[in-house]
Short mmCIF file of N, CA and C in Angstrom, two decimals:
data_model
loop_
_atom_site.label_atom_id
_atom_site.label_comp_id
_atom_site.label_asym_id
_atom_site.label_seq_id
_atom_site.Cartn_x
_atom_site.Cartn_y
_atom_site.Cartn_z
N MET A 1 -14.17 -9.62 7.23
CA MET A 1 -12.79 -9.94 6.95
C MET A 1 -11.97 -9.66 8.20
N GLU A 2 -11.06 -10.55 8.51
CA GLU A 2 -10.13 -10.39 9.63
C GLU A 2 -8.77 -9.99 9.06
N ILE A 3 -8.20 -8.90 9.58
CA ILE A 3 -6.88 -8.44 9.13
C ILE A 3 -5.84 -8.87 10.14
N ARG A 4 -4.82 -9.58 9.66
CA ARG A 4 -3.74 -10.07 10.52
C ARG A 4 -2.40 -9.54 10.04
N THR A 5 -1.55 -9.14 10.99
CA THR A 5 -0.18 -8.78 10.68
C THR A 5 0.60 -10.08 10.52
N THR A 6 1.17 -10.29 9.35
CA THR A 6 1.84 -11.56 9.07
C THR A 6 3.32 -11.43 8.77
N GLY A 7 3.72 -10.28 8.26
CA GLY A 7 5.05 -10.14 7.71
C GLY A 7 5.04 -10.55 6.25
N PHE A 8 5.94 -9.97 5.49
CA PHE A 8 5.98 -10.23 4.05
C PHE A 8 6.51 -11.63 3.73
N GLY A 9 7.23 -12.24 4.65
CA GLY A 9 7.77 -13.57 4.41
C GLY A 9 6.78 -14.70 4.62
N HIS A 10 5.62 -14.42 5.19
CA HIS A 10 4.60 -15.44 5.45
C HIS A 10 4.19 -16.10 4.12
N PRO A 11 3.95 -17.40 4.12
CA PRO A 11 3.58 -18.09 2.87
C PRO A 11 2.35 -17.48 2.18
N ASP A 12 1.34 -17.06 2.95
CA ASP A 12 0.17 -16.44 2.33
C ASP A 12 0.54 -15.10 1.68
N ALA A 13 1.42 -14.35 2.33
CA ALA A 13 1.87 -13.08 1.76
C ALA A 13 2.64 -13.32 0.47
N GLN A 14 3.47 -14.31 0.47
CA GLN A 14 4.26 -14.62 -0.73
C GLN A 14 3.35 -15.06 -1.88
N GLN A 15 2.30 -15.84 -1.57
CA GLN A 15 1.38 -16.28 -2.62
C GLN A 15 0.60 -15.09 -3.18
N LEU A 16 0.10 -14.22 -2.31
CA LEU A 16 -0.63 -13.04 -2.78
C LEU A 16 0.29 -12.09 -3.55
N ALA A 17 1.54 -11.96 -3.12
CA ALA A 17 2.51 -11.13 -3.84
C ALA A 17 2.77 -11.70 -5.23
N ALA A 18 2.85 -13.01 -5.34
CA ALA A 18 3.02 -13.64 -6.66
C ALA A 18 1.79 -13.40 -7.52
N ASP A 19 0.60 -13.45 -6.91
CA ASP A 19 -0.64 -13.20 -7.65
C ASP A 19 -0.69 -11.77 -8.17
N VAL A 20 -0.30 -10.80 -7.33
CA VAL A 20 -0.33 -9.41 -7.78
C VAL A 20 0.69 -9.19 -8.89
N GLN A 21 1.82 -9.87 -8.81
CA GLN A 21 2.81 -9.76 -9.90
C GLN A 21 2.21 -10.26 -11.22
N GLN A 22 1.44 -11.33 -11.16
CA GLN A 22 0.79 -11.83 -12.39
C GLN A 22 -0.26 -10.83 -12.89
N GLU A 23 -0.92 -10.13 -11.95
CA GLU A 23 -1.86 -9.07 -12.35
C GLU A 23 -1.13 -7.97 -13.11
N TYR A 24 0.07 -7.60 -12.63
CA TYR A 24 0.87 -6.58 -13.33
C TYR A 24 1.30 -7.08 -14.71
N VAL A 25 1.64 -8.35 -14.81
CA VAL A 25 2.03 -8.91 -16.11
C VAL A 25 0.85 -8.81 -17.08
N ARG A 26 -0.35 -9.15 -16.61
CA ARG A 26 -1.54 -9.08 -17.48
C ARG A 26 -1.80 -7.64 -17.93
N ARG A 27 -1.61 -6.69 -17.02
CA ARG A 27 -1.95 -5.30 -17.34
C ARG A 27 -0.84 -4.55 -18.06
N TYR A 28 0.41 -4.81 -17.65
CA TYR A 28 1.53 -4.00 -18.16
C TYR A 28 2.54 -4.79 -18.99
N GLY A 29 2.43 -6.12 -18.98
CA GLY A 29 3.37 -6.94 -19.73
C GLY A 29 4.58 -7.38 -18.94
N ASP A 30 4.70 -6.94 -17.68
CA ASP A 30 5.84 -7.30 -16.83
C ASP A 30 5.45 -7.10 -15.37
N GLY A 31 6.14 -7.80 -14.48
CA GLY A 31 5.91 -7.61 -13.06
C GLY A 31 6.56 -6.33 -12.56
N ASP A 32 6.25 -5.97 -11.34
CA ASP A 32 6.84 -4.78 -10.70
C ASP A 32 8.31 -5.07 -10.41
N GLN A 33 9.19 -4.23 -10.93
CA GLN A 33 10.63 -4.42 -10.77
C GLN A 33 11.20 -3.68 -9.56
N THR A 34 10.34 -2.99 -8.80
CA THR A 34 10.80 -2.27 -7.61
C THR A 34 11.42 -3.26 -6.62
N ALA A 35 12.58 -2.91 -6.10
CA ALA A 35 13.26 -3.78 -5.14
C ALA A 35 12.47 -3.85 -3.84
N ILE A 36 12.16 -5.07 -3.41
CA ILE A 36 11.45 -5.30 -2.15
C ILE A 36 12.10 -6.49 -1.46
N ARG A 37 12.35 -6.30 -0.18
CA ARG A 37 12.86 -7.39 0.66
C ARG A 37 11.87 -7.61 1.81
N THR A 38 11.85 -8.82 2.33
CA THR A 38 10.91 -9.11 3.42
C THR A 38 11.15 -8.21 4.62
N ASP A 39 12.41 -7.86 4.90
CA ASP A 39 12.68 -7.03 6.08
C ASP A 39 12.23 -5.59 5.92
N HIS A 40 11.87 -5.15 4.72
CA HIS A 40 11.33 -3.80 4.53
C HIS A 40 10.03 -3.63 5.31
N PHE A 41 9.35 -4.75 5.60
CA PHE A 41 8.05 -4.71 6.26
C PHE A 41 8.10 -5.17 7.71
N ASP A 42 9.30 -5.24 8.27
CA ASP A 42 9.44 -5.61 9.67
C ASP A 42 9.26 -4.39 10.56
N PRO A 43 8.37 -4.48 11.56
CA PRO A 43 8.23 -3.36 12.50
C PRO A 43 9.56 -3.07 13.17
N PRO A 44 9.85 -1.84 13.49
CA PRO A 44 8.98 -0.67 13.40
C PRO A 44 9.10 0.06 12.07
N ALA A 45 9.92 -0.44 11.15
CA ALA A 45 10.15 0.26 9.88
C ALA A 45 9.15 -0.12 8.80
N GLY A 46 8.19 -0.95 9.12
CA GLY A 46 7.20 -1.36 8.14
C GLY A 46 6.21 -2.32 8.74
N LEU A 47 5.28 -2.74 7.93
CA LEU A 47 4.24 -3.66 8.37
C LEU A 47 3.61 -4.30 7.14
N PHE A 48 3.27 -5.57 7.22
CA PHE A 48 2.56 -6.23 6.14
C PHE A 48 1.39 -7.00 6.74
N VAL A 49 0.22 -6.86 6.11
CA VAL A 49 -0.99 -7.50 6.63
C VAL A 49 -1.69 -8.29 5.54
N ILE A 50 -2.47 -9.26 6.00
CA ILE A 50 -3.31 -10.05 5.10
C ILE A 50 -4.73 -10.03 5.65
N GLY A 51 -5.69 -9.86 4.74
CA GLY A 51 -7.09 -9.96 5.10
C GLY A 51 -7.59 -11.36 4.78
N TYR A 52 -8.21 -11.97 5.78
CA TYR A 52 -8.73 -13.33 5.63
C TYR A 52 -10.26 -13.29 5.67
N GLN A 53 -10.87 -14.03 4.77
CA GLN A 53 -12.32 -14.18 4.74
C GLN A 53 -12.60 -15.67 4.80
N ASP A 54 -13.32 -16.09 5.83
CA ASP A 54 -13.60 -17.52 6.03
C ASP A 54 -12.32 -18.35 6.03
N GLY A 55 -11.26 -17.79 6.64
CA GLY A 55 -9.98 -18.49 6.77
C GLY A 55 -9.10 -18.47 5.54
N ARG A 56 -9.57 -17.84 4.48
CA ARG A 56 -8.83 -17.81 3.21
C ARG A 56 -8.22 -16.43 2.98
N PRO A 57 -6.94 -16.36 2.59
CA PRO A 57 -6.34 -15.05 2.33
C PRO A 57 -6.94 -14.44 1.06
N VAL A 58 -7.51 -13.22 1.21
CA VAL A 58 -8.17 -12.59 0.07
C VAL A 58 -7.63 -11.19 -0.25
N ALA A 59 -6.87 -10.60 0.67
CA ALA A 59 -6.38 -9.23 0.45
C ALA A 59 -5.06 -9.05 1.20
N CYS A 60 -4.26 -8.11 0.71
CA CYS A 60 -3.00 -7.85 1.40
C CYS A 60 -2.53 -6.44 1.11
N GLY A 61 -1.55 -6.03 1.86
CA GLY A 61 -0.91 -4.74 1.65
C GLY A 61 0.09 -4.49 2.75
N GLY A 62 0.99 -3.56 2.49
CA GLY A 62 1.99 -3.23 3.49
C GLY A 62 2.48 -1.81 3.31
N TRP A 63 3.21 -1.35 4.30
CA TRP A 63 3.91 -0.08 4.18
C TRP A 63 5.32 -0.27 4.67
N ARG A 64 6.21 0.55 4.10
CA ARG A 64 7.60 0.53 4.52
C ARG A 64 8.07 1.97 4.68
N ALA A 65 8.89 2.20 5.68
CA ALA A 65 9.36 3.55 5.99
C ALA A 65 10.23 4.08 4.86
N LYS A 66 10.05 5.35 4.59
CA LYS A 66 10.87 6.07 3.62
C LYS A 66 11.32 7.36 4.28
N GLU A 67 12.40 7.90 3.80
CA GLU A 67 12.92 9.16 4.34
C GLU A 67 13.23 10.10 3.18
N ARG A 68 13.59 11.30 3.50
CA ARG A 68 13.87 12.34 2.52
C ARG A 68 14.83 11.83 1.44
N ASP A 69 14.49 12.18 0.18
CA ASP A 69 15.39 11.83 -0.92
C ASP A 69 15.26 12.88 -2.03
N ALA A 70 16.02 12.70 -3.08
CA ALA A 70 16.06 13.67 -4.17
C ALA A 70 14.78 13.67 -5.01
N ASP A 71 13.93 12.65 -4.86
CA ASP A 71 12.69 12.56 -5.63
C ASP A 71 11.51 13.24 -4.95
N GLY A 72 11.75 13.87 -3.81
CA GLY A 72 10.66 14.57 -3.13
C GLY A 72 10.05 13.82 -1.97
N LEU A 73 10.54 12.63 -1.67
CA LEU A 73 10.05 11.97 -0.47
C LEU A 73 10.56 12.73 0.74
N ARG A 74 9.82 12.62 1.84
CA ARG A 74 10.13 13.39 3.04
C ARG A 74 10.41 12.48 4.22
N ASP A 75 11.14 13.01 5.19
CA ASP A 75 11.29 12.29 6.45
C ASP A 75 9.90 12.02 7.01
N GLY A 76 9.67 10.82 7.46
CA GLY A 76 8.37 10.46 8.02
C GLY A 76 7.42 9.81 7.03
N ASP A 77 7.82 9.72 5.76
CA ASP A 77 6.95 9.07 4.78
C ASP A 77 6.96 7.55 4.98
N ALA A 78 5.87 6.94 4.55
CA ALA A 78 5.77 5.48 4.46
C ALA A 78 5.19 5.19 3.08
N GLU A 79 5.73 4.17 2.43
CA GLU A 79 5.28 3.81 1.08
C GLU A 79 4.38 2.59 1.13
N LEU A 80 3.20 2.70 0.54
CA LEU A 80 2.31 1.55 0.40
C LEU A 80 2.85 0.63 -0.69
N LYS A 81 2.80 -0.67 -0.44
CA LYS A 81 3.24 -1.64 -1.42
C LYS A 81 2.34 -2.87 -1.37
N ARG A 82 2.22 -3.48 -2.50
CA ARG A 82 1.55 -4.77 -2.68
C ARG A 82 0.11 -4.80 -2.17
N MET A 83 -0.61 -3.69 -2.42
CA MET A 83 -2.05 -3.71 -2.15
C MET A 83 -2.70 -4.60 -3.20
N TYR A 84 -3.49 -5.56 -2.75
CA TYR A 84 -4.07 -6.51 -3.70
C TYR A 84 -5.27 -7.19 -3.07
N VAL A 85 -6.29 -7.45 -3.90
CA VAL A 85 -7.44 -8.25 -3.51
C VAL A 85 -7.64 -9.28 -4.60
N VAL A 86 -7.84 -10.54 -4.21
CA VAL A 86 -8.05 -11.60 -5.20
C VAL A 86 -9.32 -11.29 -5.99
N PRO A 87 -9.36 -11.64 -7.27
CA PRO A 87 -10.48 -11.26 -8.14
C PRO A 87 -11.86 -11.63 -7.59
N GLU A 88 -11.99 -12.81 -7.02
CA GLU A 88 -13.31 -13.25 -6.56
C GLU A 88 -13.79 -12.54 -5.29
N ALA A 89 -12.92 -11.76 -4.65
CA ALA A 89 -13.31 -11.04 -3.43
C ALA A 89 -13.39 -9.52 -3.66
N ARG A 90 -13.24 -9.08 -4.88
CA ARG A 90 -13.27 -7.65 -5.18
C ARG A 90 -14.68 -7.09 -5.05
N GLY A 91 -14.75 -5.78 -4.78
CA GLY A 91 -16.03 -5.10 -4.68
C GLY A 91 -16.72 -5.28 -3.34
N GLN A 92 -16.01 -5.81 -2.35
CA GLN A 92 -16.61 -6.07 -1.04
C GLN A 92 -16.01 -5.18 0.06
N GLY A 93 -15.17 -4.21 -0.34
CA GLY A 93 -14.61 -3.29 0.65
C GLY A 93 -13.31 -3.74 1.28
N HIS A 94 -12.75 -4.84 0.81
CA HIS A 94 -11.53 -5.38 1.42
C HIS A 94 -10.33 -4.45 1.23
N ALA A 95 -10.16 -3.90 0.04
CA ALA A 95 -9.02 -3.01 -0.20
C ALA A 95 -9.12 -1.78 0.70
N ARG A 96 -10.30 -1.22 0.82
CA ARG A 96 -10.50 -0.04 1.66
C ARG A 96 -10.20 -0.37 3.13
N ALA A 97 -10.62 -1.54 3.59
CA ALA A 97 -10.35 -1.94 4.97
C ALA A 97 -8.85 -2.11 5.22
N VAL A 98 -8.16 -2.76 4.28
CA VAL A 98 -6.71 -2.93 4.43
C VAL A 98 -6.02 -1.57 4.40
N LEU A 99 -6.42 -0.71 3.47
CA LEU A 99 -5.81 0.62 3.37
C LEU A 99 -5.98 1.41 4.66
N ARG A 100 -7.16 1.43 5.20
CA ARG A 100 -7.40 2.17 6.45
C ARG A 100 -6.62 1.58 7.61
N HIS A 101 -6.51 0.26 7.64
CA HIS A 101 -5.70 -0.39 8.69
C HIS A 101 -4.23 0.03 8.55
N LEU A 102 -3.74 0.03 7.33
CA LEU A 102 -2.34 0.42 7.11
C LEU A 102 -2.12 1.89 7.48
N GLU A 103 -3.07 2.75 7.16
CA GLU A 103 -2.96 4.15 7.55
C GLU A 103 -2.88 4.28 9.07
N ASP A 104 -3.77 3.58 9.78
CA ASP A 104 -3.78 3.65 11.25
C ASP A 104 -2.47 3.16 11.86
N THR A 105 -1.95 2.06 11.32
CA THR A 105 -0.70 1.53 11.88
C THR A 105 0.49 2.41 11.54
N ALA A 106 0.47 3.05 10.38
CA ALA A 106 1.55 3.98 10.02
C ALA A 106 1.54 5.19 10.94
N VAL A 107 0.35 5.72 11.24
CA VAL A 107 0.24 6.83 12.19
C VAL A 107 0.78 6.39 13.55
N ALA A 108 0.38 5.22 14.00
CA ALA A 108 0.83 4.71 15.30
C ALA A 108 2.34 4.55 15.35
N ALA A 109 2.96 4.30 14.20
CA ALA A 109 4.41 4.14 14.12
C ALA A 109 5.13 5.48 13.93
N GLY A 110 4.37 6.58 13.91
CA GLY A 110 4.97 7.90 13.80
C GLY A 110 5.17 8.40 12.38
N ARG A 111 4.62 7.70 11.40
CA ARG A 111 4.72 8.14 10.01
C ARG A 111 3.74 9.29 9.79
N THR A 112 4.11 10.22 8.93
CA THR A 112 3.30 11.42 8.75
C THR A 112 2.63 11.52 7.37
N ARG A 113 3.05 10.71 6.43
CA ARG A 113 2.43 10.72 5.11
C ARG A 113 2.59 9.34 4.49
N LEU A 114 1.54 8.89 3.79
CA LEU A 114 1.64 7.67 3.00
C LEU A 114 1.77 8.08 1.54
N VAL A 115 2.67 7.41 0.84
CA VAL A 115 2.88 7.63 -0.58
C VAL A 115 2.76 6.29 -1.29
N LEU A 116 2.47 6.35 -2.58
CA LEU A 116 2.34 5.11 -3.34
C LEU A 116 2.62 5.39 -4.79
N GLU A 117 2.90 4.31 -5.47
CA GLU A 117 3.11 4.34 -6.91
C GLU A 117 2.16 3.31 -7.51
N THR A 118 1.34 3.74 -8.46
CA THR A 118 0.44 2.84 -9.16
C THR A 118 0.55 3.16 -10.65
N GLY A 119 -0.40 2.69 -11.43
CA GLY A 119 -0.30 2.94 -12.87
C GLY A 119 -1.63 3.26 -13.50
N THR A 120 -1.57 3.86 -14.66
CA THR A 120 -2.78 4.28 -15.37
C THR A 120 -3.67 3.11 -15.77
N LEU A 121 -3.11 1.90 -15.85
CA LEU A 121 -3.90 0.73 -16.20
C LEU A 121 -4.55 0.08 -14.98
N GLN A 122 -4.54 0.80 -13.87
CA GLN A 122 -5.20 0.34 -12.64
C GLN A 122 -6.20 1.43 -12.18
N PRO A 123 -7.20 1.71 -13.01
CA PRO A 123 -8.12 2.79 -12.67
C PRO A 123 -8.89 2.56 -11.37
N GLU A 124 -9.16 1.30 -11.05
CA GLU A 124 -9.88 1.03 -9.80
C GLU A 124 -9.01 1.37 -8.59
N ALA A 125 -7.70 1.18 -8.68
CA ALA A 125 -6.80 1.56 -7.59
C ALA A 125 -6.75 3.08 -7.46
N ILE A 126 -6.63 3.76 -8.58
CA ILE A 126 -6.60 5.22 -8.55
C ILE A 126 -7.90 5.77 -7.96
N ALA A 127 -9.03 5.18 -8.33
CA ALA A 127 -10.33 5.61 -7.79
C ALA A 127 -10.40 5.38 -6.29
N LEU A 128 -9.92 4.23 -5.81
CA LEU A 128 -9.91 3.96 -4.37
C LEU A 128 -9.08 5.00 -3.64
N TYR A 129 -7.85 5.20 -4.09
CA TYR A 129 -6.96 6.13 -3.39
C TYR A 129 -7.52 7.55 -3.42
N THR A 130 -8.06 7.96 -4.55
CA THR A 130 -8.64 9.30 -4.65
C THR A 130 -9.81 9.45 -3.67
N SER A 131 -10.66 8.44 -3.60
CA SER A 131 -11.81 8.49 -2.69
C SER A 131 -11.41 8.51 -1.22
N GLU A 132 -10.19 8.07 -0.94
CA GLU A 132 -9.68 8.06 0.44
C GLU A 132 -8.79 9.26 0.74
N GLY A 133 -8.74 10.23 -0.16
CA GLY A 133 -8.03 11.48 0.11
C GLY A 133 -6.61 11.56 -0.42
N TYR A 134 -6.22 10.62 -1.26
CA TYR A 134 -4.88 10.67 -1.86
C TYR A 134 -4.92 11.60 -3.07
N ALA A 135 -3.82 12.29 -3.30
CA ALA A 135 -3.69 13.20 -4.44
C ALA A 135 -2.36 12.95 -5.12
N GLU A 136 -2.28 13.31 -6.40
CA GLU A 136 -1.03 13.11 -7.13
C GLU A 136 0.09 13.94 -6.52
N ILE A 137 1.27 13.34 -6.47
CA ILE A 137 2.49 13.99 -5.98
C ILE A 137 3.57 13.80 -7.03
N ARG A 138 4.71 14.41 -6.78
CA ARG A 138 5.86 14.26 -7.66
C ARG A 138 6.21 12.77 -7.76
N LYS A 139 6.50 12.33 -8.98
CA LYS A 139 6.84 10.92 -9.18
C LYS A 139 8.14 10.56 -8.48
N PHE A 140 8.18 9.35 -7.95
CA PHE A 140 9.36 8.84 -7.26
C PHE A 140 9.50 7.36 -7.59
N GLY A 141 10.62 6.80 -7.19
CA GLY A 141 10.78 5.36 -7.30
C GLY A 141 11.24 4.86 -8.65
N TYR A 142 11.20 3.56 -8.78
CA TYR A 142 11.71 2.85 -9.95
C TYR A 142 11.05 3.32 -11.24
N TYR A 143 9.76 3.62 -11.18
CA TYR A 143 9.01 3.97 -12.39
C TYR A 143 8.76 5.47 -12.55
N LYS A 144 9.53 6.30 -11.86
CA LYS A 144 9.26 7.75 -11.88
C LYS A 144 9.32 8.35 -13.29
N ASP A 145 10.04 7.75 -14.20
CA ASP A 145 10.14 8.27 -15.55
C ASP A 145 9.22 7.55 -16.54
N HIS A 146 8.41 6.63 -16.05
CA HIS A 146 7.51 5.87 -16.92
C HIS A 146 6.21 6.63 -17.10
N GLU A 147 5.75 6.74 -18.34
CA GLU A 147 4.55 7.53 -18.63
C GLU A 147 3.29 6.98 -17.99
N GLN A 148 3.25 5.67 -17.69
CA GLN A 148 2.06 5.09 -17.07
C GLN A 148 2.09 5.16 -15.55
N SER A 149 3.15 5.68 -14.99
CA SER A 149 3.28 5.77 -13.53
C SER A 149 2.44 6.92 -12.97
N VAL A 150 1.79 6.65 -11.88
CA VAL A 150 1.03 7.65 -11.13
C VAL A 150 1.46 7.53 -9.67
N CYS A 151 1.94 8.63 -9.10
CA CYS A 151 2.33 8.63 -7.69
C CYS A 151 1.35 9.50 -6.92
N MET A 152 0.97 9.01 -5.75
CA MET A 152 -0.02 9.69 -4.93
C MET A 152 0.45 9.72 -3.48
N GLY A 153 -0.10 10.65 -2.72
CA GLY A 153 0.24 10.74 -1.32
C GLY A 153 -0.93 11.27 -0.51
N LYS A 154 -0.86 11.03 0.80
CA LYS A 154 -1.88 11.50 1.73
C LYS A 154 -1.21 11.82 3.06
N GLU A 155 -1.47 13.03 3.56
CA GLU A 155 -0.98 13.40 4.88
C GLU A 155 -1.74 12.58 5.91
N LEU A 156 -1.02 12.04 6.87
CA LEU A 156 -1.65 11.24 7.93
C LEU A 156 -1.91 12.12 9.14
N VAL A 157 -3.08 11.96 9.72
CA VAL A 157 -3.46 12.75 10.89
C VAL A 157 -3.65 11.79 12.06
N PRO A 158 -2.90 11.98 13.15
CA PRO A 158 -3.14 11.13 14.32
C PRO A 158 -4.59 11.24 14.78
N ALA A 159 -5.15 10.15 15.28
CA ALA A 159 -6.56 10.11 15.67
C ALA A 159 -6.92 11.25 16.62
N ALA A 160 -6.02 11.58 17.54
CA ALA A 160 -6.30 12.63 18.51
C ALA A 160 -6.43 14.00 17.85
N ALA A 161 -5.84 14.17 16.68
CA ALA A 161 -5.89 15.46 15.99
C ALA A 161 -6.93 15.49 14.88
N ALA A 162 -7.59 14.36 14.65
CA ALA A 162 -8.59 14.30 13.58
C ALA A 162 -9.79 15.14 13.92
N PRO A 163 -10.45 15.70 12.90
CA PRO A 163 -11.67 16.48 13.15
C PRO A 163 -12.69 15.65 13.92
N GLY A 164 -13.27 16.24 14.92
CA GLY A 164 -14.27 15.54 15.72
C GLY A 164 -13.68 14.72 16.85
N ALA A 165 -12.36 14.66 16.96
CA ALA A 165 -11.76 13.88 18.04
C ALA A 165 -12.07 14.56 19.38
N ASP A 166 -12.33 13.73 20.38
CA ASP A 166 -12.61 14.26 21.72
C ASP A 166 -11.28 14.42 22.45
N LEU A 167 -10.78 15.65 22.47
CA LEU A 167 -9.48 15.91 23.07
C LEU A 167 -9.48 15.70 24.57
N ARG A 168 -10.67 15.62 25.20
CA ARG A 168 -10.72 15.36 26.64
C ARG A 168 -10.28 13.92 26.96
N GLN A 169 -10.28 13.08 25.94
CA GLN A 169 -9.91 11.68 26.16
C GLN A 169 -8.40 11.47 26.19
N LEU A 170 -7.64 12.52 25.86
CA LEU A 170 -6.17 12.39 25.80
C LEU A 170 -5.56 12.42 27.17
#
C-alpha cells in the first residue's frame, strides 16, 4: 500500500469519509456529528492521508492539532479522525500502516500525544489501538457523555528518544 498526503478536501478523501459515515450509521444508527472542516487537516495544524492499493483508495486517516481544554486535552495533543479501511481491504495491515504513519507525522510536527474517540460497537478499532499502545483516557469531544464513547490516547516519542535509538546519529 502506498500512503499519500492528500488533504481532507481531496475527492478520494471525501468519498472515504462518506463511506465511514455510512459505517457509523450501520453500527450506531447515525453518522459522526463531530464538527470537521477540511482546513482542520491542513499542515502544520493537521494532516490527512489516503492509502492506495493498486491505484485504488482503500484506507484513510488524519490528525488535527488540539490544545488544552476543560475536557482534559493538553497542549501538544493531536486528535485522530476518520480512520477507515474499505471492507474488502480489511485484515491486511492497512489501518496499522496508516496509524503508524500518522503517529510519525504528528511527532515530526511537534505533537506530543495522539488522542481519539471511538465507540464500543467498533471492537476491531479498540483492539488495534490497544495493540499499538493506546489506553483509555478521560472522555472528551462531542460524544464525551455518550455511554458508547471510548476515548484513548498515546504519548508520542520522537524517534531519537525511542528505545534502541542510536543517539550517535543525532
